Amino acid sequence: MMNRRLVLMMCMVVLFSLLFIGCESVQTTETSVPPSDTGNSEISIQDNESVELIESLYSSEPIRLGFSQLGSESDWRRANTNSVKESAKEAGITLLFENAEQSQEKQFEAIRSFIQQKVDVIAIAPVVQSGWEPILLEVKQAGIPVIIADRSVNVSDPSLYVTFIGSDFYDEGRKAGKYLLDKMREKPGPIGIVELQGTMDSTPTIERKNGFREIITSRPDFKILKSKSANFTLEEGKEVMQSIIEEQGKDIDVLFSHNDDMALGAIEAIEAAGLRPGIDIIIISVDGTRKSFEMMVEGKINAVVECNPLLGMNLMQAVQEIIGGKNLPKRIVLPESIYTQAVAEREVNNRKY
Ligand code: GYE
């Protein structure tokens, strides 16, 4: 199936050729016919029309981007969605947006509808990282380039997408681990750790978990008491933490939460159990939302690893470059930091999400 933009480019080539032939005939006419001759002005009107036609073809066809968002589970995700929508508007790109509400099946449906609507580029924020090859093959066969945004996909054929724009989740896990090592350097073990994981089989969950473990193995007295998924949501964070407190009681020294929303839910559960978050239980979270900074200011979260959801402009730039025929790097990573209570007060009002 032929891409619309390709057809447009071919039209432009044809029009340019016609224009070129037109110019040639102007020159030949000019040598034989005086400039005041009406025939000459007729030719120049045709000439202008060709230019206008080319211009209108070019400007009346904004790029059409289909974006399959995985859901709206967290403040991070809502900021990500807003960033994509606002950036598309700013870049003059027509955005076809679908929210899959955590269902990979719904993402497949959205992608198929984008193929049917013959969009120019498809961007996908994948809910999980496995199971993408067949659908990406369908998109490839339709001749539509794919950008993977935020979370990654696990595919053996790298030609199934152009680039992956997102954070280094493994490094985020490592940063959390390093903070903990430093925080506990004077404290003798055993140190009891609870981990709240995000969505199972999603890239941030897998990599934050592995990065964290890589670092903390240097202290064999760090014990992971419980590691459970709470699907990146506040409600589940609260529920899961409550049940873990009931099981593990006072052995919990540390909570490593894969995102801020789950940490906020867990804080409610910790307080309801009569414990002090940030003091009785050291809390490390990931994302860096304004709410998590407010919790740091209150002393209830100890450190937050930043994960930037504001990918919109990077995504639009990549889309424009693909359409412009440029080569993109296979991986586009955004710079990120880690924040502690020491800087929370100063930084809280600078948070953009
Ligand atoms: O950390 C979490 C969200 O995929 C990086 O998904 C994203 C994660 C983010 O729901 O809050």
mmCIF file of N, CA, C and O in Angstrom, residues 162-259:
data_model
loop_
_atom_site.group_PDB
_atom_site.id
_atom_site.type_symbol
_atom_site.label_atom_id
_atom_site.label_comp_id
_atom_site.label_asym_id
_atom_site.label_seq_id
_atom_site.Cartn_x
_atom_site.Cartn_y
_atom_site.Cartn_z
ATOM 1 N N VAL A 162 11.464 2.785 13.969
ATOM 2 C CA VAL A 162 12.557 3.677 13.578
ATOM 3 C C VAL A 162 13.415 4.040 14.778
ATOM 4 O O VAL A 162 14.638 3.937 14.744
ATOM 5 N N THR A 163 12.748 4.470 15.854
ATOM 6 C CA THR A 163 13.507 4.900 17.037
ATOM 7 C C THR A 163 12.682 4.694 18.301
ATOM 8 O O THR A 163 11.454 4.584 18.236
ATOM 9 N N PHE A 164 13.374 4.620 19.423
ATOM 10 C CA PHE A 164 12.704 4.541 20.728
ATOM 11 C C PHE A 164 13.105 5.765 21.548
ATOM 12 O O PHE A 164 14.276 5.959 21.864
ATOM 13 N N ILE A 165 12.096 6.600 21.858
ATOM 14 C CA ILE A 165 12.332 7.809 22.653
ATOM 15 C C ILE A 165 11.835 7.543 24.068
ATOM 16 O O ILE A 165 10.636 7.328 24.268
ATOM 17 N N GLY A 166 12.732 7.528 25.039
ATOM 18 C CA GLY A 166 12.280 7.282 26.414
ATOM 19 C C GLY A 166 13.448 7.282 27.377
ATOM 20 O O GLY A 166 14.602 7.449 26.979
ATOM 21 N N SER A 167 13.123 7.069 28.645
ATOM 22 C CA SER A 167 14.126 7.163 29.700
ATOM 23 C C SER A 167 14.964 5.894 29.793
ATOM 24 O O SER A 167 14.587 4.847 29.284
ATOM 25 N N ASP A 168 16.072 6.017 30.523
ATOM 26 C CA ASP A 168 16.902 4.860 30.833
ATOM 27 C C ASP A 168 16.428 4.326 32.188
ATOM 28 O O ASP A 168 16.885 4.749 33.242
ATOM 29 N N PHE A 169 15.482 3.394 32.129
ATOM 30 C CA PHE A 169 14.850 2.896 33.357
ATOM 31 C C PHE A 169 15.820 2.084 34.215
ATOM 32 O O PHE A 169 15.706 2.047 35.429
ATOM 33 N N TYR A 170 16.746 1.423 33.539
ATOM 34 C CA TYR A 170 17.735 0.630 34.277
ATOM 35 C C TYR A 170 18.553 1.564 35.166
ATOM 36 O O TYR A 170 18.788 1.305 36.342
ATOM 37 N N ASP A 171 18.942 2.683 34.572
ATOM 38 C CA ASP A 171 19.733 3.644 35.335
ATOM 39 C C ASP A 171 18.915 4.256 36.471
ATOM 40 O O ASP A 171 19.451 4.581 37.524
ATOM 41 N N GLU A 172 17.608 4.412 36.248
ATOM 42 C CA GLU A 172 16.757 4.928 37.331
ATOM 43 C C GLU A 172 16.796 3.971 38.530
ATOM 44 O O GLU A 172 16.903 4.409 39.677
ATOM 45 N N GLY A 173 16.722 2.674 38.256
ATOM 46 C CA GLY A 173 16.802 1.677 39.333
ATOM 47 C C GLY A 173 18.148 1.747 40.043
ATOM 48 O O GLY A 173 18.235 1.647 41.272
ATOM 49 N N ARG A 174 19.196 1.942 39.255
ATOM 50 C CA ARG A 174 20.547 2.048 39.834
ATOM 51 C C ARG A 174 20.656 3.285 40.734
ATOM 52 O O ARG A 174 21.242 3.225 41.813
ATOM 53 N N LYS A 175 20.079 4.388 40.274
ATOM 54 C CA LYS A 175 20.142 5.619 41.081
ATOM 55 C C LYS A 175 19.451 5.402 42.434
ATOM 56 O O LYS A 175 19.929 5.851 43.465
ATOM 57 N N ALA A 176 18.297 4.719 42.391
ATOM 58 C CA ALA A 176 17.576 4.438 43.641
ATOM 59 C C ALA A 176 18.438 3.574 44.555
ATOM 60 O O ALA A 176 18.546 3.827 45.766
ATOM 61 N N GLY A 177 19.092 2.569 43.979
ATOM 62 C CA GLY A 177 19.961 1.668 44.751
ATOM 63 C C GLY A 177 21.142 2.418 45.365
ATOM 64 O O GLY A 177 21.485 2.211 46.533
ATOM 65 N N LYS A 178 21.744 3.290 44.577
ATOM 66 C CA LYS A 178 22.909 4.046 45.070
ATOM 67 C C LYS A 178 22.523 4.965 46.216
ATOM 68 O O LYS A 178 23.262 5.106 47.189
ATOM 69 N N TYR A 179 21.347 5.594 46.085
ATOM 70 C CA TYR A 179 20.888 6.465 47.180
ATOM 71 C C TYR A 179 20.749 5.635 48.454
ATOM 72 O O TYR A 179 21.183 6.047 49.532
ATOM 73 N N LEU A 180 20.165 4.455 48.312
ATOM 74 C CA LEU A 180 19.926 3.618 49.491
ATOM 75 C C LEU A 180 21.236 3.173 50.141
ATOM 76 O O LEU A 180 21.372 3.191 51.367
ATOM 77 N N LEU A 181 22.204 2.776 49.309
ATOM 78 C CA LEU A 181 23.508 2.369 49.853
ATOM 79 C C LEU A 181 24.100 3.494 50.686
ATOM 80 O O LEU A 181 24.599 3.282 51.799
ATOM 81 N N ASP A 182 24.018 4.711 50.120
ATOM 82 C CA ASP A 182 24.586 5.857 50.797
ATOM 83 C C ASP A 182 23.832 6.154 52.098
ATOM 84 O O ASP A 182 24.430 6.378 53.153
ATOM 85 N N LYS A 183 22.520 6.126 52.018
ATOM 86 C CA LYS A 183 21.675 6.424 53.183
ATOM 87 C C LYS A 183 21.944 5.436 54.329
ATOM 88 O O LYS A 183 21.898 5.809 55.497
ATOM 89 N N MET A 184 22.233 4.191 53.967
ATOM 90 C CA MET A 184 22.363 3.141 54.978
ATOM 91 C C MET A 184 23.819 2.808 55.302
ATOM 92 O O MET A 184 24.078 1.795 55.942
ATOM 93 N N ARG A 185 24.742 3.644 54.849
ATOM 94 C CA ARG A 185 26.150 3.236 54.984
ATOM 95 C C ARG A 185 26.577 3.059 56.434
ATOM 96 O O ARG A 185 27.442 2.262 56.733
ATOM 97 N N GLU A 186 25.951 3.760 57.365
ATOM 98 C CA GLU A 186 26.323 3.634 58.777
ATOM 99 C C GLU A 186 25.423 2.636 59.517
ATOM 100 O O GLU A 186 25.683 2.311 60.656
ATOM 101 N N LYS A 187 24.343 2.244 58.852
ATOM 102 C CA LYS A 187 23.348 1.420 59.561
ATOM 103 C C LYS A 187 23.641 -0.071 59.367
ATOM 104 O O LYS A 187 23.724 -0.535 58.233
ATOM 105 N N PRO A 188 23.803 -0.790 60.459
ATOM 106 C CA PRO A 188 24.041 -2.229 60.311
ATOM 107 C C PRO A 188 22.767 -2.958 59.876
ATOM 108 O O PRO A 188 21.672 -2.506 60.168
ATOM 109 N N GLY A 189 22.951 -4.074 59.182
ATOM 110 C CA GLY A 189 21.805 -4.840 58.712
ATOM 111 C C GLY A 189 21.208 -5.679 59.809
ATOM 112 O O GLY A 189 21.678 -5.593 60.950
ATOM 113 N N PRO A 190 20.222 -6.500 59.576
ATOM 114 C CA PRO A 190 19.584 -6.584 58.256
ATOM 115 C C PRO A 190 18.676 -5.370 57.974
ATOM 116 O O PRO A 190 18.083 -4.814 58.881
ATOM 117 N N ILE A 191 18.623 -5.002 56.686
ATOM 118 C CA ILE A 191 17.743 -3.916 56.245
ATOM 119 C C ILE A 191 16.613 -4.543 55.428
ATOM 120 O O ILE A 191 16.865 -5.173 54.402
ATOM 121 N N GLY A 192 15.387 -4.389 55.908
ATOM 122 C CA GLY A 192 14.228 -5.003 55.244
ATOM 123 C C GLY A 192 13.637 -4.063 54.195
ATOM 124 O O GLY A 192 13.265 -2.928 54.485
ATOM 125 N N ILE A 193 13.589 -4.550 52.968
ATOM 126 C CA ILE A 193 13.114 -3.701 51.864
ATOM 127 C C ILE A 193 11.805 -4.237 51.279
ATOM 128 O O ILE A 193 11.672 -5.441 51.036
ATOM 129 N N VAL A 194 10.884 -3.321 51.030
ATOM 130 C CA VAL A 194 9.661 -3.660 50.285
ATOM 131 C C VAL A 194 9.738 -2.942 48.946
ATOM 132 O O VAL A 194 10.130 -1.780 48.880
ATOM 133 N N GLU A 195 9.367 -3.667 47.899
ATOM 134 C CA GLU A 195 9.380 -3.051 46.564
ATOM 135 C C GLU A 195 7.963 -3.069 45.998
ATOM 136 O O GLU A 195 7.325 -4.124 45.954
ATOM 137 N N LEU A 196 7.479 -1.912 45.580
ATOM 138 C CA LEU A 196 6.206 -1.870 44.850
ATOM 139 C C LEU A 196 6.538 -1.755 43.375
ATOM 140 O O LEU A 196 7.092 -0.743 42.923
ATOM 141 N N GLN A 197 6.220 -2.808 42.637
ATOM 142 C CA GLN A 197 6.522 -2.822 41.205
ATOM 143 C C GLN A 197 5.383 -2.183 40.419
ATOM 144 O O GLN A 197 4.237 -2.176 40.842
ATOM 145 N N GLY A 198 5.729 -1.709 39.231
ATOM 146 C CA GLY A 198 4.706 -1.183 38.324
ATOM 147 C C GLY A 198 4.034 -2.328 37.581
ATOM 148 O O GLY A 198 3.999 -3.474 38.056
ATOM 149 N N THR A 199 3.500 -2.045 36.417
ATOM 150 C CA THR A 199 2.803 -3.047 35.606
ATOM 151 C C THR A 199 3.766 -4.165 35.200
ATOM 152 O O THR A 199 4.869 -3.897 34.730
ATOM 153 N N MET A 200 3.344 -5.404 35.389
ATOM 154 C CA MET A 200 4.205 -6.550 35.044
ATOM 155 C C MET A 200 4.472 -6.565 33.537
ATOM 156 O O MET A 200 3.594 -6.233 32.749
ATOM 157 N N ASP A 201 5.675 -6.958 33.181
ATOM 158 C CA ASP A 201 6.109 -7.056 31.782
ATOM 159 C C ASP A 201 6.210 -5.683 31.091
ATOM 160 O O ASP A 201 6.311 -5.597 29.874
ATOM 161 N N SER A 202 6.177 -4.609 31.878
ATOM 162 C CA SER A 202 6.433 -3.298 31.257
ATOM 163 C C SER A 202 7.910 -2.978 31.453
ATOM 164 O O SER A 202 8.518 -3.380 32.455
ATOM 165 N N THR A 203 8.472 -2.247 30.495
ATOM 166 C CA THR A 203 9.912 -1.967 30.548
ATOM 167 C C THR A 203 10.339 -1.245 31.828
ATOM 168 O O THR A 203 11.336 -1.641 32.429
ATOM 169 N N PRO A 204 9.623 -0.193 32.270
ATOM 170 C CA PRO A 204 10.103 0.476 33.482
ATOM 171 C C PRO A 204 10.117 -0.449 34.693
ATOM 172 O O PRO A 204 11.032 -0.373 35.531
ATOM 173 N N THR A 205 9.141 -1.351 34.795
ATOM 174 C CA THR A 205 9.110 -2.286 35.919
ATOM 175 C C THR A 205 10.319 -3.225 35.873
ATOM 176 O O THR A 205 11.053 -3.364 36.857
ATOM 177 N N ILE A 206 10.524 -3.831 34.724
ATOM 178 C CA ILE A 206 11.617 -4.802 34.589
ATOM 179 C C ILE A 206 12.970 -4.142 34.866
ATOM 180 O O ILE A 206 13.795 -4.641 35.627
ATOM 181 N N GLU A 207 13.162 -2.979 34.253
ATOM 182 C CA GLU A 207 14.497 -2.378 34.343
ATOM 183 C C GLU A 207 14.753 -1.666 35.668
ATOM 184 O O GLU A 207 15.875 -1.695 36.176
ATOM 185 N N ARG A 208 13.739 -1.031 36.234
ATOM 186 C CA ARG A 208 13.947 -0.406 37.553
ATOM 187 C C ARG A 208 14.275 -1.474 38.588
ATOM 188 O O ARG A 208 15.136 -1.285 39.440
ATOM 189 N N LYS A 209 13.579 -2.593 38.464
ATOM 190 C CA LYS A 209 13.803 -3.702 39.381
ATOM 191 C C LYS A 209 15.243 -4.234 39.246
ATOM 192 O O LYS A 209 15.950 -4.376 40.240
ATOM 193 N N ASN A 210 15.670 -4.467 38.027
ATOM 194 C CA ASN A 210 17.007 -5.036 37.797
ATOM 195 C C ASN A 210 18.124 -4.050 38.138
ATOM 196 O O ASN A 210 19.138 -4.432 38.718
ATOM 197 N N GLY A 211 17.939 -2.795 37.762
ATOM 198 C CA GLY A 211 18.966 -1.785 38.058
ATOM 199 C C GLY A 211 19.164 -1.630 39.557
ATOM 200 O O GLY A 211 20.292 -1.536 40.052
ATOM 201 N N PHE A 212 18.062 -1.625 40.292
ATOM 202 C CA PHE A 212 18.099 -1.494 41.761
ATOM 203 C C PHE A 212 18.861 -2.667 42.377
ATOM 204 O O PHE A 212 19.764 -2.491 43.196
ATOM 205 N N ARG A 213 18.520 -3.876 41.909
ATOM 206 C CA ARG A 213 19.176 -5.071 42.450
ATOM 207 C C ARG A 213 20.666 -5.098 42.146
ATOM 208 O O ARG A 213 21.465 -5.525 42.965
ATOM 209 N N GLU A 214 21.027 -4.662 40.945
ATOM 210 C CA GLU A 214 22.456 -4.688 40.575
ATOM 211 C C GLU A 214 23.280 -3.931 41.610
ATOM 212 O O GLU A 214 24.367 -4.358 41.995
ATOM 213 N N ILE A 215 22.747 -2.820 42.098
ATOM 214 C CA ILE A 215 23.495 -1.986 43.045
ATOM 215 C C ILE A 215 23.444 -2.544 44.463
ATOM 216 O O ILE A 215 24.468 -2.627 45.141
ATOM 217 N N ILE A 216 22.270 -2.962 44.914
ATOM 218 C CA ILE A 216 22.169 -3.317 46.340
ATOM 219 C C ILE A 216 22.793 -4.676 46.683
ATOM 220 O O ILE A 216 22.980 -4.972 47.858
ATOM 221 N N THR A 217 23.144 -5.470 45.675
ATOM 222 C CA THR A 217 23.779 -6.762 45.995
ATOM 223 C C THR A 217 25.122 -6.567 46.693
ATOM 224 O O THR A 217 25.617 -7.507 47.329
ATOM 225 N N SER A 218 25.693 -5.387 46.608
ATOM 226 C CA SER A 218 26.960 -5.165 47.306
ATOM 227 C C SER A 218 26.757 -5.160 48.828
ATOM 228 O O SER A 218 27.727 -5.183 49.575
ATOM 229 N N ARG A 219 25.518 -5.110 49.282
ATOM 230 C CA ARG A 219 25.237 -5.231 50.735
ATOM 231 C C ARG A 219 24.363 -6.472 50.953
ATOM 232 O O ARG A 219 23.132 -6.406 50.898
ATOM 233 N N PRO A 220 25.004 -7.617 51.214
ATOM 234 C CA PRO A 220 24.216 -8.851 51.377
ATOM 235 C C PRO A 220 23.234 -8.787 52.544
ATOM 236 O O PRO A 220 22.312 -9.609 52.618
ATOM 237 N N ASP A 221 23.404 -7.808 53.420
ATOM 238 C CA ASP A 221 22.452 -7.685 54.539
ATOM 239 C C ASP A 221 21.200 -6.867 54.160
ATOM 240 O O ASP A 221 20.329 -6.660 54.988
ATOM 241 N N PHE A 222 21.126 -6.420 52.903
ATOM 242 C CA PHE A 222 19.875 -5.817 52.412
ATOM 243 C C PHE A 222 18.960 -6.956 51.965
ATOM 244 O O PHE A 222 19.319 -7.734 51.082
ATOM 245 N N LYS A 223 17.795 -7.049 52.590
ATOM 246 C CA LYS A 223 16.880 -8.158 52.256
ATOM 247 C C LYS A 223 15.597 -7.624 51.629
ATOM 248 O O LYS A 223 14.925 -6.782 52.241
ATOM 249 N N ILE A 224 15.300 -8.138 50.440
ATOM 250 C CA ILE A 224 14.012 -7.748 49.850
ATOM 251 C C ILE A 224 12.933 -8.651 50.442
ATOM 252 O O ILE A 224 12.852 -9.845 50.143
ATOM 253 N N LEU A 225 12.134 -8.083 51.343
ATOM 254 C CA LEU A 225 11.132 -8.868 52.071
ATOM 255 C C LEU A 225 9.972 -9.227 51.163
ATOM 256 O O LEU A 225 9.418 -10.326 51.241
ATOM 257 N N LYS A 226 9.583 -8.261 50.329
ATOM 258 C CA LYS A 226 8.403 -8.452 49.479
ATOM 259 C C LYS A 226 8.542 -7.561 48.251
ATOM 260 O O LYS A 226 8.947 -6.404 48.364
ATOM 261 N N SER A 227 8.206 -8.111 47.091
ATOM 262 C CA SER A 227 8.232 -7.321 45.864
ATOM 263 C C SER A 227 6.955 -7.638 45.094
ATOM 264 O O SER A 227 6.783 -8.741 44.585
ATOM 265 N N LYS A 228 6.030 -6.658 45.042
ATOM 266 C CA LYS A 228 4.705 -6.934 44.446
ATOM 267 C C LYS A 228 4.282 -5.817 43.517
ATOM 268 O O LYS A 228 4.619 -4.655 43.748
ATOM 269 N N SER A 229 3.500 -6.176 42.510
ATOM 270 C CA SER A 229 3.011 -5.155 41.583
ATOM 271 C C SER A 229 1.812 -4.420 42.172
ATOM 272 O O SER A 229 0.922 -5.027 42.765
ATOM 273 N N ALA A 230 1.800 -3.104 41.982
ATOM 274 C CA ALA A 230 0.604 -2.302 42.302
ATOM 275 C C ALA A 230 0.232 -1.460 41.083
ATOM 276 O O ALA A 230 -0.418 -0.418 41.204
ATOM 277 N N ASN A 231 0.683 -1.932 39.920
ATOM 278 C CA ASN A 231 0.232 -1.380 38.623
ATOM 279 C C ASN A 231 0.343 0.132 38.449
ATOM 280 O O ASN A 231 -0.446 0.724 37.711
ATOM 281 N N PHE A 232 1.281 0.738 39.126
ATOM 282 C CA PHE A 232 1.562 2.173 38.960
ATOM 283 C C PHE A 232 0.427 3.080 39.450
ATOM 284 O O PHE A 232 0.402 4.260 39.112
ATOM 285 N N THR A 233 -0.558 2.534 40.201
ATOM 286 C CA THR A 233 -1.657 3.417 40.629
ATOM 287 C C THR A 233 -1.638 3.667 42.145
ATOM 288 O O THR A 233 -1.164 2.829 42.931
ATOM 289 N N LEU A 234 -2.181 4.804 42.525
ATOM 290 C CA LEU A 234 -2.238 5.198 43.937
ATOM 291 C C LEU A 234 -3.085 4.211 44.749
ATOM 292 O O LEU A 234 -2.662 3.744 45.811
ATOM 293 N N GLU A 235 -4.243 3.873 44.202
ATOM 294 C CA GLU A 235 -5.169 2.995 44.935
ATOM 295 C C GLU A 235 -4.528 1.649 45.246
ATOM 296 O O GLU A 235 -4.567 1.171 46.376
ATOM 297 N N GLU A 236 -3.916 1.054 44.224
ATOM 298 C CA GLU A 236 -3.291 -0.264 44.452
ATOM 299 C C GLU A 236 -2.058 -0.141 45.337
ATOM 300 O O GLU A 236 -1.759 -1.041 46.124
ATOM 301 N N GLY A 237 -1.352 0.973 45.198
ATOM 302 C CA GLY A 237 -0.184 1.197 46.060
ATOM 303 C C GLY A 237 -0.602 1.144 47.520
ATOM 304 O O GLY A 237 0.062 0.530 48.356
ATOM 305 N N LYS A 238 -1.727 1.778 47.818
ATOM 306 C CA LYS A 238 -2.234 1.814 49.199
ATOM 307 C C LYS A 238 -2.638 0.414 49.670
ATOM 308 O O LYS A 238 -2.226 -0.047 50.735
ATOM 309 N N GLU A 239 -3.415 -0.254 48.814
ATOM 310 C CA GLU A 239 -3.918 -1.600 49.148
ATOM 311 C C GLU A 239 -2.781 -2.593 49.379
ATOM 312 O O GLU A 239 -2.740 -3.299 50.375
ATOM 313 N N VAL A 240 -1.853 -2.631 48.409
ATOM 314 C CA VAL A 240 -0.769 -3.622 48.476
ATOM 315 C C VAL A 240 0.121 -3.341 49.693
ATOM 316 O O VAL A 240 0.509 -4.246 50.437
ATOM 317 N N MET A 241 0.401 -2.049 49.913
ATOM 318 C CA MET A 241 1.267 -1.710 51.050
ATOM 319 C C MET A 241 0.599 -2.092 52.359
ATOM 320 O O MET A 241 1.250 -2.613 53.273
ATOM 321 N N GLN A 242 -0.699 -1.857 52.433
ATOM 322 C CA GLN A 242 -1.436 -2.209 53.651
ATOM 323 C C GLN A 242 -1.310 -3.697 53.962
ATOM 324 O O GLN A 242 -1.016 -4.082 55.095
ATOM 325 N N SER A 243 -1.473 -4.523 52.927
ATOM 326 C CA SER A 243 -1.394 -5.972 53.181
ATOM 327 C C SER A 243 0.039 -6.392 53.510
ATOM 328 O O SER A 243 0.249 -7.301 54.319
ATOM 329 N N ILE A 244 1.022 -5.712 52.906
ATOM 330 C CA ILE A 244 2.420 -6.069 53.219
ATOM 331 C C ILE A 244 2.748 -5.680 54.672
ATOM 332 O O ILE A 244 3.411 -6.437 55.394
ATOM 333 N N ILE A 245 2.241 -4.522 55.113
ATOM 334 C CA ILE A 245 2.488 -4.116 56.507
ATOM 335 C C ILE A 245 1.874 -5.142 57.459
ATOM 336 O O ILE A 245 2.480 -5.532 58.459
ATOM 337 N N GLU A 246 0.680 -5.611 57.104
ATOM 338 C CA GLU A 246 0.038 -6.621 57.961
ATOM 339 C C GLU A 246 0.884 -7.883 58.072
ATOM 340 O O GLU A 246 1.013 -8.480 59.123
ATOM 341 N N GLU A 247 1.530 -8.265 56.941
ATOM 342 C CA GLU A 247 2.348 -9.493 56.945
ATOM 343 C C GLU A 247 3.714 -9.287 57.585
ATOM 344 O O GLU A 247 4.198 -10.117 58.342
ATOM 345 N N GLN A 248 4.380 -8.164 57.212
ATOM 346 C CA GLN A 248 5.780 -7.998 57.594
ATOM 347 C C GLN A 248 5.999 -7.126 58.833
ATOM 348 O O GLN A 248 7.095 -7.089 59.382
ATOM 349 N N GLY A 249 4.947 -6.392 59.213
ATOM 350 C CA GLY A 249 5.015 -5.570 60.416
ATOM 351 C C GLY A 249 6.234 -4.672 60.490
ATOM 352 O O GLY A 249 6.548 -3.968 59.536
ATOM 353 N N LYS A 250 6.921 -4.740 61.607
ATOM 354 C CA LYS A 250 7.976 -3.781 61.883
ATOM 355 C C LYS A 250 9.313 -4.100 61.191
ATOM 356 O O LYS A 250 10.308 -3.380 61.381
ATOM 357 N N ASP A 251 9.373 -5.166 60.420
ATOM 358 C CA ASP A 251 10.640 -5.507 59.745
ATOM 359 C C ASP A 251 10.941 -4.595 58.565
ATOM 360 O O ASP A 251 12.030 -4.637 57.997
ATOM 361 N N ILE A 252 9.963 -3.788 58.175
ATOM 362 C CA ILE A 252 10.153 -2.962 56.974
ATOM 363 C C ILE A 252 10.938 -1.693 57.320
ATOM 364 O O ILE A 252 10.495 -0.862 58.109
ATOM 365 N N ASP A 253 12.122 -1.569 56.688
ATOM 366 C CA ASP A 253 12.928 -0.352 56.886
ATOM 367 C C ASP A 253 12.832 0.578 55.691
ATOM 368 O O ASP A 253 13.037 1.777 55.822
ATOM 369 N N VAL A 254 12.587 -0.024 54.519
ATOM 370 C CA VAL A 254 12.684 0.751 53.280
ATOM 371 C C VAL A 254 11.540 0.386 52.337
ATOM 372 O O VAL A 254 11.155 -0.774 52.238
ATOM 373 N N LEU A 255 11.026 1.409 51.634
ATOM 374 C CA LEU A 255 10.105 1.147 50.520
ATOM 375 C C LEU A 255 10.743 1.709 49.253
ATOM 376 O O LEU A 255 11.077 2.900 49.201
ATOM 377 N N PHE A 256 10.896 0.847 48.253
ATOM 378 C CA PHE A 256 11.287 1.320 46.926
ATOM 379 C C PHE A 256 10.049 1.186 46.043
ATOM 380 O O PHE A 256 9.598 0.089 45.746
ATOM 381 N N SER A 257 9.497 2.330 45.631
ATOM 382 C CA SER A 257 8.282 2.320 44.815
ATOM 383 C C SER A 257 8.645 2.702 43.386
ATOM 384 O O SER A 257 9.310 3.715 43.170
ATOM 385 N N HIS A 258 8.157 1.916 42.421
ATOM 386 C CA HIS A 258 8.501 2.170 41.018
ATOM 387 C C HIS A 258 7.863 3.429 40.450
ATOM 388 O O HIS A 258 8.165 3.808 39.332
ATOM 389 N N ASN A 259 6.900 4.037 41.177
ATOM 390 C CA ASN A 259 6.461 5.381 40.758
ATOM 391 C C ASN A 259 5.874 6.151 41.935
ATOM 392 O O ASN A 259 5.645 5.604 43.029
#
